[in-house]
Each structure stands twice: as C-alpha cells, then as structure tokens.
mmCIF file of C-alpha atoms and ligand atoms in Angstrom:
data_model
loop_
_atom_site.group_PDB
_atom_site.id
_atom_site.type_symbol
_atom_site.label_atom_id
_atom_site.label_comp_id
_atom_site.label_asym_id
_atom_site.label_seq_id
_atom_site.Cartn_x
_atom_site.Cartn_y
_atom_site.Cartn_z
ATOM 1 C CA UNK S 891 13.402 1.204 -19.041
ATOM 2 C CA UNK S 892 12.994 -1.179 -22.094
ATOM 3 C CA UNK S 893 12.031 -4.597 -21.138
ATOM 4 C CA UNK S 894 12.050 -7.609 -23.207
ATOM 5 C CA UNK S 895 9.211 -8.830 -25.213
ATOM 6 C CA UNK S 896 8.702 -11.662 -23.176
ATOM 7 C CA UNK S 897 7.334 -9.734 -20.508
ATOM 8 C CA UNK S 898 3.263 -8.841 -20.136
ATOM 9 C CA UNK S 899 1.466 -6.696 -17.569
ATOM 10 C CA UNK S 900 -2.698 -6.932 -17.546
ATOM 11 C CA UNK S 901 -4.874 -5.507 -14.950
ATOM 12 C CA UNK S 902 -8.479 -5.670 -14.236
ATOM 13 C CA UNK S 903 -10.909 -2.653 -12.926
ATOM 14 C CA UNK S 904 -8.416 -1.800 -9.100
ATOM 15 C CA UNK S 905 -6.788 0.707 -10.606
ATOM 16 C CA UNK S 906 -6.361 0.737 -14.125
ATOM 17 C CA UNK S 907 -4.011 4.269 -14.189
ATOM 18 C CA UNK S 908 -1.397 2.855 -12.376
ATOM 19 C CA UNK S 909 -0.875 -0.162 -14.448
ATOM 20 C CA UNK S 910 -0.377 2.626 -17.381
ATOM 21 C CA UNK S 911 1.949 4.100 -15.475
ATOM 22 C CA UNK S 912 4.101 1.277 -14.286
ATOM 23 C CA UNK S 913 3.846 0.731 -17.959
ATOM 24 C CA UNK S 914 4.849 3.382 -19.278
ATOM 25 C CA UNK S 915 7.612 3.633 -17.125
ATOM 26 C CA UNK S 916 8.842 0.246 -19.138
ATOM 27 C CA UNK S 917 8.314 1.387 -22.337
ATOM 28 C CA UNK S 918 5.381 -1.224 -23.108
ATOM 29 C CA UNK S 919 1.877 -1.004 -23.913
ATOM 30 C CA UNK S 920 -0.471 -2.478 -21.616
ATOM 31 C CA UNK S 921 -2.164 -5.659 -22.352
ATOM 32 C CA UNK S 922 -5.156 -6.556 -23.480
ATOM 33 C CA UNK S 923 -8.192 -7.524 -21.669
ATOM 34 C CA UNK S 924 -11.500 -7.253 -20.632
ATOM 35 C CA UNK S 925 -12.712 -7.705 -17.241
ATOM 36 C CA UNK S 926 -16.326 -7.109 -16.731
ATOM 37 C CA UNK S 927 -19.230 -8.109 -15.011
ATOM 38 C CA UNK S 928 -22.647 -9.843 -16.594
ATOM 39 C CA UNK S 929 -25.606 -8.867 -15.606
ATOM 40 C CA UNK S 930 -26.388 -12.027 -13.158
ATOM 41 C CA UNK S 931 -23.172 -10.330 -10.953
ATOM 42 C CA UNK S 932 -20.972 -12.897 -12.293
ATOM 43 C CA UNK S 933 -17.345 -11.810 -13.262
ATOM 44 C CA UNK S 934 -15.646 -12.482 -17.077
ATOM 45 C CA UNK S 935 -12.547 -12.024 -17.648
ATOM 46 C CA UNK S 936 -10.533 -12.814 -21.445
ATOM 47 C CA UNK S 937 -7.044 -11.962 -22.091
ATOM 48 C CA UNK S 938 -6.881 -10.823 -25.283
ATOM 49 C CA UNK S 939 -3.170 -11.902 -26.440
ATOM 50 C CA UNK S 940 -1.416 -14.853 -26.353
ATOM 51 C CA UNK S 941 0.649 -15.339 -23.000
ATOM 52 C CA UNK S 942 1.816 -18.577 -23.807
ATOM 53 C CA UNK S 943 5.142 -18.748 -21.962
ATOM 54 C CA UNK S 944 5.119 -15.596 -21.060
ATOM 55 C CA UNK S 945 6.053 -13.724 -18.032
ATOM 56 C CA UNK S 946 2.642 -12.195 -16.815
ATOM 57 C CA UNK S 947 2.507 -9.066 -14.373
ATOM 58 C CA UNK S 948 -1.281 -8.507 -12.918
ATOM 59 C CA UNK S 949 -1.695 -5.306 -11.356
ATOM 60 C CA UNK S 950 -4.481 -5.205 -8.938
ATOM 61 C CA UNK S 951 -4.475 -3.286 -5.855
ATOM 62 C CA UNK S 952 -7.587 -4.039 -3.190
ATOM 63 C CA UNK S 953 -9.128 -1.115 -4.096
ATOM 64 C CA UNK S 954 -12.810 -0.129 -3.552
ATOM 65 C CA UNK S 955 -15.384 -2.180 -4.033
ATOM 66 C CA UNK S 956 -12.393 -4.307 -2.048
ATOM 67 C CA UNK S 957 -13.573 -8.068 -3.027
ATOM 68 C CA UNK S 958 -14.838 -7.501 -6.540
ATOM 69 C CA UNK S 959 -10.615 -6.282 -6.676
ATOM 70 C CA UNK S 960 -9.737 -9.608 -5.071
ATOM 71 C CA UNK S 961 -12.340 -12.171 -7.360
ATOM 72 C CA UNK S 962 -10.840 -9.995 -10.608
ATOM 73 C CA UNK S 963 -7.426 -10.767 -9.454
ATOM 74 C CA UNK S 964 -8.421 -14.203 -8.792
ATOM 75 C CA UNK S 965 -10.312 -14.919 -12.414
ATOM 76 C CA UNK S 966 -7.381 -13.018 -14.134
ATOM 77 C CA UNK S 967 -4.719 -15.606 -12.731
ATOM 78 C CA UNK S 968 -7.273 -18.226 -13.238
ATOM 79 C CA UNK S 969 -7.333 -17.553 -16.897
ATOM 80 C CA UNK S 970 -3.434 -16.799 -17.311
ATOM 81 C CA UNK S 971 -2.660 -19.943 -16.313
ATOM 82 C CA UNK S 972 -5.122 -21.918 -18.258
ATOM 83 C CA UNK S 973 -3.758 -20.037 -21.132
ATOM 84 C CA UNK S 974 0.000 -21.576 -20.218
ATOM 85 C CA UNK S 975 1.537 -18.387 -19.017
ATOM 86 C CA UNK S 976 5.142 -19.390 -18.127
ATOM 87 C CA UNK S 977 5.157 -17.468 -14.471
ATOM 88 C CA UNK S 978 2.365 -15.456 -13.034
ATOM 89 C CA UNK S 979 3.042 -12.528 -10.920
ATOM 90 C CA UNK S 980 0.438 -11.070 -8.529
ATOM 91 C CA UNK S 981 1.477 -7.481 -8.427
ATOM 92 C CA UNK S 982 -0.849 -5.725 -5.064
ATOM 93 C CA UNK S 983 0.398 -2.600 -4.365
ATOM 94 C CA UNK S 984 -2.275 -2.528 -1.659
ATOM 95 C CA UNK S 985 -2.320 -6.155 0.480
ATOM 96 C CA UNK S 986 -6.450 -5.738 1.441
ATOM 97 C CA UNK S 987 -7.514 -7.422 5.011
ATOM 98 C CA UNK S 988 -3.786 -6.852 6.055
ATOM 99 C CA UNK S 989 -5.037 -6.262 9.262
ATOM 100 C CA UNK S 990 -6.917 -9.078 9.819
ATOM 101 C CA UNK S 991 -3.589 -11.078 10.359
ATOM 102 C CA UNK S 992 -3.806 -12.388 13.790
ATOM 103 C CA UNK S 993 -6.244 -14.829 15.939
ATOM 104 C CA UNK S 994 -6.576 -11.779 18.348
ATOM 105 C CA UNK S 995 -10.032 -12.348 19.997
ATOM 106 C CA UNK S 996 -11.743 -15.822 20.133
ATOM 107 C CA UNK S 997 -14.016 -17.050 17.164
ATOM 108 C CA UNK S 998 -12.340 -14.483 14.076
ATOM 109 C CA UNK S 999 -10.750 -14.923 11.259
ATOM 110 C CA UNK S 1000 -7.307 -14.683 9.922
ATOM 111 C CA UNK S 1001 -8.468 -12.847 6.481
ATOM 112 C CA UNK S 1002 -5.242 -12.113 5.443
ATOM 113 C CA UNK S 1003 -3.971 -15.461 5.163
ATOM 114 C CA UNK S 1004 -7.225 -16.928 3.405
ATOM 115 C CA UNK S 1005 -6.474 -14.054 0.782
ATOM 116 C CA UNK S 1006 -2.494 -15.381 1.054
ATOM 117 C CA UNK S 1007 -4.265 -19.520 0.304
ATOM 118 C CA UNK S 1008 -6.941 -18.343 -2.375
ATOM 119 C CA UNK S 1009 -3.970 -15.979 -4.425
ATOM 120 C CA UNK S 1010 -1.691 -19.204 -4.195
ATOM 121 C CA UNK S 1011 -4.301 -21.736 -5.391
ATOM 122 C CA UNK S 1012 -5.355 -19.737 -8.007
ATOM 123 C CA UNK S 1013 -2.107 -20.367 -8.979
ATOM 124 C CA UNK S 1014 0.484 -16.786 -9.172
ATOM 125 C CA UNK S 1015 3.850 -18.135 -8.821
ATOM 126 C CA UNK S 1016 4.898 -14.931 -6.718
ATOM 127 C CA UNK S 1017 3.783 -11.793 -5.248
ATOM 128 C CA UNK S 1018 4.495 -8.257 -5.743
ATOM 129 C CA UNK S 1019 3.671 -5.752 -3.265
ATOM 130 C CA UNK S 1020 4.441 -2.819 -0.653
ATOM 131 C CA UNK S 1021 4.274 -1.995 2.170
ATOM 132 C CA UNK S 1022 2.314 -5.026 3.772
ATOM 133 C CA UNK S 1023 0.626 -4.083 7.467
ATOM 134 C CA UNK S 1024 2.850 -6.320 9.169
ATOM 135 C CA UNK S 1025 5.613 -8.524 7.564
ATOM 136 C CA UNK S 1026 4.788 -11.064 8.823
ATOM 137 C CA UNK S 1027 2.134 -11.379 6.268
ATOM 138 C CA UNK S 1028 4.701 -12.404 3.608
ATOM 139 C CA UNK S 1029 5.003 -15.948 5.693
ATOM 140 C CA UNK S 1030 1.180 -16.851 4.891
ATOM 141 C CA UNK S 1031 2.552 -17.059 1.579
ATOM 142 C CA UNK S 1032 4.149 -20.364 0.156
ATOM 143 C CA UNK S 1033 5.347 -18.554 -3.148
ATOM 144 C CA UNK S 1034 8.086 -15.458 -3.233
ATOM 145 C CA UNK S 1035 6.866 -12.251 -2.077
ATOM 146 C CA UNK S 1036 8.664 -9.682 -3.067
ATOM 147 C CA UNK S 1037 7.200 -6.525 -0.550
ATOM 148 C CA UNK S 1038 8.655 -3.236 -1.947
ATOM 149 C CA UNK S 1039 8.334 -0.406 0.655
ATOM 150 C CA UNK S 1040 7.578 3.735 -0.256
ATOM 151 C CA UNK S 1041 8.993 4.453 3.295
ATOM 152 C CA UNK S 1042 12.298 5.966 1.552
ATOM 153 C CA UNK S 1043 10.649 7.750 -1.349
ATOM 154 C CA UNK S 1044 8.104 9.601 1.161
ATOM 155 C CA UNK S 1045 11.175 9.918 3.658
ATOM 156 C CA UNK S 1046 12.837 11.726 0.793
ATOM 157 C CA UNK S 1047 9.772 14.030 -0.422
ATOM 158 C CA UNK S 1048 10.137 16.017 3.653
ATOM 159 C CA UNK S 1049 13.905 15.586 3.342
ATOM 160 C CA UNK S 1050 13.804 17.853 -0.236
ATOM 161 C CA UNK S 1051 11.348 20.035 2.075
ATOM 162 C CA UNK S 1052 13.898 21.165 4.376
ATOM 163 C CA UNK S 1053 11.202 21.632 6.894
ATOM 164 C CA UNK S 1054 13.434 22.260 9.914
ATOM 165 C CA UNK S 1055 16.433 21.203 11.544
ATOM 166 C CA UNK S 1056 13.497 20.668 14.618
ATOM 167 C CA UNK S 1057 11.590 17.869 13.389
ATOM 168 C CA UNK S 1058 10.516 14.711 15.068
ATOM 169 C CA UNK S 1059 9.065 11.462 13.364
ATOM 170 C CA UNK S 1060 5.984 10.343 15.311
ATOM 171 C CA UNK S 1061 4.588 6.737 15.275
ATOM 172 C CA UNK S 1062 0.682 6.309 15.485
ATOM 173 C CA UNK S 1063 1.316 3.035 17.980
ATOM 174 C CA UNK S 1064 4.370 1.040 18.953
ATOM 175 C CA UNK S 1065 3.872 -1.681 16.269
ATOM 176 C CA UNK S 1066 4.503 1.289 13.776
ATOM 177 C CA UNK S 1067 7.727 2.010 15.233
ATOM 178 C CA UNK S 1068 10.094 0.162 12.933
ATOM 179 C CA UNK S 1069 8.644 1.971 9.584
ATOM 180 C CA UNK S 1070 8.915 5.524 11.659
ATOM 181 C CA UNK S 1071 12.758 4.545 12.687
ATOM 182 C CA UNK S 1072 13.565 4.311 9.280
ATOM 183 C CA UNK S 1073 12.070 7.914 8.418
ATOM 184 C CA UNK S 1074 13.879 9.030 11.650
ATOM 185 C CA UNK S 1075 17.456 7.600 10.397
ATOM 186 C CA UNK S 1076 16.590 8.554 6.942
ATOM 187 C CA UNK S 1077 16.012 12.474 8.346
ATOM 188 C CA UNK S 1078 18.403 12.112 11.215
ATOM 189 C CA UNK S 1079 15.836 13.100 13.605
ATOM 190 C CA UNK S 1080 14.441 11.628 16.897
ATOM 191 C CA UNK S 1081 11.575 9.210 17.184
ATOM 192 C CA UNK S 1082 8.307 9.999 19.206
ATOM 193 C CA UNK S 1083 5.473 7.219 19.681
ATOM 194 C CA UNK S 1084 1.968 7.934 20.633
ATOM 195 C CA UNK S 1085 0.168 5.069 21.936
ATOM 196 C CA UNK S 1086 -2.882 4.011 20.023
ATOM 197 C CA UNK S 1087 -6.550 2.264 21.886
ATOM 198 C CA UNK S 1088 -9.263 1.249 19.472
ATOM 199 C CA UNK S 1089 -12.189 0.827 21.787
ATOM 200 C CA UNK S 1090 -14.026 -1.255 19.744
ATOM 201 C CA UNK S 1091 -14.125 -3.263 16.183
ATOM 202 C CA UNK S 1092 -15.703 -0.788 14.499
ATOM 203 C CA UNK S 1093 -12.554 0.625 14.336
ATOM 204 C CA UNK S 1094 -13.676 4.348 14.276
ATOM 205 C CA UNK S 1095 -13.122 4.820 18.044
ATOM 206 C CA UNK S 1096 -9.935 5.731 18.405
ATOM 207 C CA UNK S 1097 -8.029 7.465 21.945
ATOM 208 C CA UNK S 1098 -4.876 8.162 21.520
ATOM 209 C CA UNK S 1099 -3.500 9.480 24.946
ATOM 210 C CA UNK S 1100 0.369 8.412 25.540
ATOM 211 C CA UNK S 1101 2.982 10.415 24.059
ATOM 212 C CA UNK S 1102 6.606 8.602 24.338
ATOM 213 C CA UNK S 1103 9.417 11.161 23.541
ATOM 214 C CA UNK S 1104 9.770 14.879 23.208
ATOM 215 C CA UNK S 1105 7.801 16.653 20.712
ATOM 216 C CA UNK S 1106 7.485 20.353 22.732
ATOM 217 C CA UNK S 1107 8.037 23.385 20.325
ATOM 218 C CA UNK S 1108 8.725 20.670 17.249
ATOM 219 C CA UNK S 1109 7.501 20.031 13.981
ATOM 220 C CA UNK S 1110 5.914 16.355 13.551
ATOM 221 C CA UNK S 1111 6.629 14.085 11.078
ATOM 222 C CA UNK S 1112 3.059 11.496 11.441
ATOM 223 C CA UNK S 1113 3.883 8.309 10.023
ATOM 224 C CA UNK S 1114 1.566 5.473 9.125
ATOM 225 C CA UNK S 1115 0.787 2.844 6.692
ATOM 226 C CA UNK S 1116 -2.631 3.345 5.588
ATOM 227 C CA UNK S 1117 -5.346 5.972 6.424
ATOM 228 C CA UNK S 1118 -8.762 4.263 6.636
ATOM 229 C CA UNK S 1119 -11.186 6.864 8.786
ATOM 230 C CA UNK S 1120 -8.134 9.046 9.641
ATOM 231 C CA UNK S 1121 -9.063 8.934 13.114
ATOM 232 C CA UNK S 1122 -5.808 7.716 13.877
ATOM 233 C CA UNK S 1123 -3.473 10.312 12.520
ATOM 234 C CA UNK S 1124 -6.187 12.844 13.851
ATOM 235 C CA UNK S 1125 -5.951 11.435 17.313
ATOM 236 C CA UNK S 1126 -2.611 11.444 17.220
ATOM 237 C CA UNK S 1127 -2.667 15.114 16.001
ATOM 238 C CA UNK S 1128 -4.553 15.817 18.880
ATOM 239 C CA UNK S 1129 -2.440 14.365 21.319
ATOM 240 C CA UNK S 1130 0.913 16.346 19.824
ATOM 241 C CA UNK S 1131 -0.777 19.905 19.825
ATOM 242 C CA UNK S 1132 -1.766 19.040 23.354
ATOM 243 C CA UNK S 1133 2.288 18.243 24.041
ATOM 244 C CA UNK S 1134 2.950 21.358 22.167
ATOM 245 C CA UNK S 1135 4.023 20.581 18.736
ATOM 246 C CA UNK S 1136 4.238 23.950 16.267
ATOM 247 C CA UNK S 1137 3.077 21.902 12.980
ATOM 248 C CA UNK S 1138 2.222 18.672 11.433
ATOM 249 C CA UNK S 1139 2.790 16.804 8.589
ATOM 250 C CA UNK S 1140 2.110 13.165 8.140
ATOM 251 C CA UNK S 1141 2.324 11.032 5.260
ATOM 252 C CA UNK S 1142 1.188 7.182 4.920
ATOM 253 C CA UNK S 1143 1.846 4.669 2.207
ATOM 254 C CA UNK S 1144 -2.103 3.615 1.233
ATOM 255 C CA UNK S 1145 -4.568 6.095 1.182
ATOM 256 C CA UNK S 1146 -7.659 4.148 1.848
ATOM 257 C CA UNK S 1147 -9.966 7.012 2.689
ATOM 258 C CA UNK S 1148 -12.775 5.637 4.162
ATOM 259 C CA UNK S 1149 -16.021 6.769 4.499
ATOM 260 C CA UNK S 1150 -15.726 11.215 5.358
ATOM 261 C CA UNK S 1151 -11.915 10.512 6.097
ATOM 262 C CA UNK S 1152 -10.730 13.272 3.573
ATOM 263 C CA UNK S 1153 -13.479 16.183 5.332
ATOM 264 C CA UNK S 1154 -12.385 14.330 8.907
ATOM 265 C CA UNK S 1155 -8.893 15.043 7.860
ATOM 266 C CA UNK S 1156 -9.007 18.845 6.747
ATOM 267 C CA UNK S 1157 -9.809 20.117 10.287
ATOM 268 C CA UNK S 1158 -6.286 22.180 10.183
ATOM 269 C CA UNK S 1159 -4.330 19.909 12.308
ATOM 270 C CA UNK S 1160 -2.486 18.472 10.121
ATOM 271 C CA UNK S 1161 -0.858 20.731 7.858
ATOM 272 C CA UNK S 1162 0.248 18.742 4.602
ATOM 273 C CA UNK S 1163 -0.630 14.198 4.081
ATOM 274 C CA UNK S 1164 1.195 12.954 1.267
ATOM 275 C CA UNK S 1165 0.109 9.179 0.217
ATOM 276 C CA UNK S 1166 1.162 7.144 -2.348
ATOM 277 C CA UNK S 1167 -1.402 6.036 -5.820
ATOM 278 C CA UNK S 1168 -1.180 2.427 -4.068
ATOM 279 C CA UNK S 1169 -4.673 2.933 -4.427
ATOM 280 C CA UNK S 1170 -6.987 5.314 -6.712
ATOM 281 C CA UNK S 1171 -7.989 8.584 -5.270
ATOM 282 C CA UNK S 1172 -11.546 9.425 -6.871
ATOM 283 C CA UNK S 1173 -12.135 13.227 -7.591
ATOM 284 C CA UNK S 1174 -14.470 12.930 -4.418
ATOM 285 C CA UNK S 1175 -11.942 11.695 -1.691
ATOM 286 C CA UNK S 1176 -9.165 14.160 -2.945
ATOM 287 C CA UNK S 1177 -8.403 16.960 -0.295
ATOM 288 C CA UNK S 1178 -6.461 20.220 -0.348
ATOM 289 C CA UNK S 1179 -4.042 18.952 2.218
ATOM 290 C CA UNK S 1180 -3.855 15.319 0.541
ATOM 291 C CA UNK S 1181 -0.857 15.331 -2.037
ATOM 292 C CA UNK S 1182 0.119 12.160 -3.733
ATOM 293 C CA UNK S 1183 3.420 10.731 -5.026
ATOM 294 C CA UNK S 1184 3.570 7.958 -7.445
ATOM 295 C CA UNK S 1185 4.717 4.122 -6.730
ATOM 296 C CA UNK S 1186 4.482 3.790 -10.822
ATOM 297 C CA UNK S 1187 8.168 4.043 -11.164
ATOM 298 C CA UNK S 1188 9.399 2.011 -8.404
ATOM 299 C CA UNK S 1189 7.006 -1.205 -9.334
ATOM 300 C CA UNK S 1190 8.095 -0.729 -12.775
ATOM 301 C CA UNK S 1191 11.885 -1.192 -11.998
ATOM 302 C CA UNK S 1192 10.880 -4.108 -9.350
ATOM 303 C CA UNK S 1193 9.105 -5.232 -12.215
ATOM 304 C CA UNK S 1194 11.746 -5.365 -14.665
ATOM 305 C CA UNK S 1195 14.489 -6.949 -11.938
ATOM 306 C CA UNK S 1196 12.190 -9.496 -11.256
ATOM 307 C CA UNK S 1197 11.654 -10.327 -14.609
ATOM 308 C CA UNK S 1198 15.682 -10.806 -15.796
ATOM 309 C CA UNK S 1199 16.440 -11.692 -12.007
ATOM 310 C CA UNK S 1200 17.914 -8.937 -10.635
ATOM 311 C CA UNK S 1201 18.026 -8.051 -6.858
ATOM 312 C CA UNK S 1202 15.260 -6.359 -5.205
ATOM 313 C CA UNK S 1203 17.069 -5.419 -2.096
ATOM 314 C CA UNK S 1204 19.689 -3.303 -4.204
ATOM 315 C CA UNK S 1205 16.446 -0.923 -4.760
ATOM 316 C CA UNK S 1206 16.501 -0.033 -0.959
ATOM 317 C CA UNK S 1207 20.075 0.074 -0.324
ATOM 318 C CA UNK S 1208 19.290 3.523 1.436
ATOM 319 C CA UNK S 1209 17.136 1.873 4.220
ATOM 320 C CA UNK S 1210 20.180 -0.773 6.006
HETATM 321 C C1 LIG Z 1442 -3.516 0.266 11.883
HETATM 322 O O1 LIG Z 1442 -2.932 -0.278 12.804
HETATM 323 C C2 LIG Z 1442 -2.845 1.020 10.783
HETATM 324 O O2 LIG Z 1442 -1.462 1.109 10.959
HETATM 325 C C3 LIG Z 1442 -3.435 2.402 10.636
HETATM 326 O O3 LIG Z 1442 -3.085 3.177 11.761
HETATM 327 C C4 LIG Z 1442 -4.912 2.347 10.523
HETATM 328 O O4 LIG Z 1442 -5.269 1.476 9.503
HETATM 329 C C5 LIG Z 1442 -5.523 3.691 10.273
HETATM 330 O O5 LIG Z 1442 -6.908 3.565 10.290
HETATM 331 P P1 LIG Z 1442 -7.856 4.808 10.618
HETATM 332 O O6 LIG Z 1442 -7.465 5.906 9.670
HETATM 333 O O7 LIG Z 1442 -9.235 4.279 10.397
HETATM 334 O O8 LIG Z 1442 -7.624 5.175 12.034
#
C-alpha cells in the first residue's frame, strides 16, 4: 500500500511495534523522533524531520503507564504543530478513560471528554481510533473522528473456525448489545445477554446473575470491548456454565489486562480470548488461552484513505 511522500507517521513510547506495523503495511519508514523523559520527570519530545506541510499520523494508544501515553501524545502534537505540520492526526487505537464518559454519580468527572478538550487544544485536526466504549464519545470531540471498529475482523477469525452450527453470541451487559448483534448477524447466530452489577467503583466486584436468551447445550461466543480485571467475561462465564453452555470462547477488542487478569483468566472457563494489539501485550500478561490478531493493517488502509480522502465507511461495508 504505497502512500505518497507527503504523508508522516511518528509515535512516542504507547506502543512503538504497532506504529512499525501500520507502517510497514504502507510501505514507509517510520519517522523520526525521540520521546523521552529527563531526569526531573519532565517529558521531551523532538521530531527529527521536517513536517512542514505535511500530513502527520501520531500513533499512541493509552497504554500502560496510561497518562505518561496521554502527556506524550499531547507534547508530540504540541511540537508538530509548532513545526507547521499541514494536518495533525491523533491516531488512538485505544480511547483511555472511555469509561469515564458520563456524570453518573454526583461530584465525578467526565474524564473522557477532558481527554476529548486537552487532544483538541493541543491542536490534532482529527482523530483516529477504534472501537471507542461508547460512541457517543466521538461527540466530545469538535474535530473529525474517524472510529474504526475490529468487531468484523474478530467476527471473521470464529467464522474461519467453523466452531459449530450451535453457537450463540453473548453480551457481557445490555449496553454491549449493539457490538454483539453485529457478531450475531455477521455469524448468523442468536444473541444472548447476561446482565452485568459492579458493586462498587473499584470495579473488581463484579455479579453477573441474569441470563437473557437461550444458551443450554451451546457454544458461547463472549463479546466485549476491553478486558481490564477479566472479572467480567469470567462472571459471565460463570453464569453460562451454570445455564449449561458446552464451551466458551470470547474475544474483546482492547486487551487491557489489568493487574492478575491473564492468571484470573486461565481458570478453564473460557476456552480460547482473542484481542486485538490495540494495546501492547508484555511477555508477562501473555496467556496460553490469549491469542492476538493485528489492527496494523486495518489503521494502515484508514490511514492511507484518510490521507487522499477516501471513504472510511467503504472499509466496513460488511457490518450495514
Ligand atoms: C465495561 O463496561 C466494559 O465493556 C468491559 O466489560 C469492562 O471494561 C471489563 O472490565 P473487567 O475486565 O475489569 O471486568
């Protein structure tokens, strides 16, 4: 996928293999910079080639350490656009604080739309991303955000399985529905939901208890967006084996991995989780029931459309 030479893609420290690979995907080299820290904690960033003009890419997922991502994202536009880049283009495979995006109990925050305001006035002209936790998300933005989803690709991956003509896509609450319909039409199977209670803000207590549709003597299909603690899909797990599933397979779009998720995850419920490299998977987090598929390819060619102004939607033709 040659692209033309107008076209630049940096990163900073998120997740420097993707940004090869979305590279290498268009035929270019990465660009240079360095993006490190002094020794007072203070963050430096210098792009090393002229961008004058150009049409800059920055690829920086929220990975872990989550706001060190975010203030290298924020520097890095900061110092394309004082160095007269023609367009700047956020590119966030993972959206961090996506979840903070409602005024849901009195005195918090909306995080997700201060990250939406500081991106902005740093100055990126747009927004690449996938998979956001809610849509709505895309309205705290005042610039084009373009929100790519892996919901077809990881559809796709089971499909080429041929797990079963018995299968049944599960969703981990009801506001998960809509991404687990698409599997389900997509598979051309029926859609089960299994209600989700967090008991607290800590987020790691987690019942899952109602089961809406028929799951008895089926294989389950878990979808989700993200796995943080992976008490989720393991509560949800739980509560299909108890409504007699045979086997489960989940998959989710950002493997966030928090804290013992990948040990919390191997307990043999679950038979196979396939994620996406949204995010980086250190050797430490990786599981033998974790696989991964890449997004390197599919932000590439968003990449590329966006930059000769090509439709997005025409990517996901599969999912109307
Ligand atoms: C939340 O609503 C999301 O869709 C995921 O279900 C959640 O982030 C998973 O978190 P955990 O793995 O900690 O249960």
């Amino acid at each position: 996928m040659p692209v033309s030479k107008d076209l630049k893609v940096f990163t900073g420290n998120a997740h420097p293999q993707l940004a090869k690979d979305i590279c290498s995907h268009l035929s270019m080299a990465l660009g240079a910079c360095e993006v490190f820290k002094f020794s007072n904690d203070n963050t430096f960033v210098r792009i090393l080639e002229n961008v004058r003009e150009r049409d800059v890419f920055l690829v920086q997922p929220c990975s872990v350490p989550v706001n060190d991502s975010i203030m290298e994202l924020l520097i890095m536009i900061d110092a394309a656009k004082r160095a007269s880049a023609g367009r700047i283009t956020a590119v966030m495979p993972y959206y961090g604080y996506g979840r903070s995006d409602k005024k849901d109990q009195p005195r918090v925050p909306i995080t997700a739309r201060l990250l939406a305001n500081l991106i902005e006035t740093a100055g990126a002209n747009r927004l690449l991303t996938v998979d956001l936790h809610a849509g709505q998300i895309q309205g705290f933005f005042n610039i084009p955000v373009d929100e790519l989803t892996a919901v077809s690709m990881l559809a796709r991956h089971f499909q080429k399985m041929e797990l079963d003509d018995n299968i049944v896509v599960v969703a981990t609450d009801a506001g998960d529905a809509k991404r687990a319909r698409s599997t389900a039409n997509i598979l051309k199977a029926p859609l089960a939901i299994v209600e989700k209670v967090r008991t607290s803000n800590n987020m790691d207590q987690i019942e899952s208890s109602n089961l809406i549709g028929d799951v008895d003597g089926k294989t389950a299909l878990i979808v989700d967006d993200e796995i943080g603690t992976g008490g989720t899909v393991i509560s949800t797990a739980e509560t299909l084996h108890r409504h007699g599933v045979r086997e489960i397979y989940c998959y989710v779009t950002h493997p966030v991995l928090s804290g013992n998720a990948t040990e919390v995850l191997n307990d043999g419920s679950v038979k196979e989780i396939v994620v996406t490299d949204t995010l980086p998977i250190p050797d430490f987090k990786q599981g033998s029931n974790i696989s991964v598929i890449s997004v390197a390819s599919m932000l590439a060619e968003a990449i590329a459309r966006i930059h000769s102004g090509d439709s997005i939607g025409e990517m996901f033709n599969d999912m109307h």
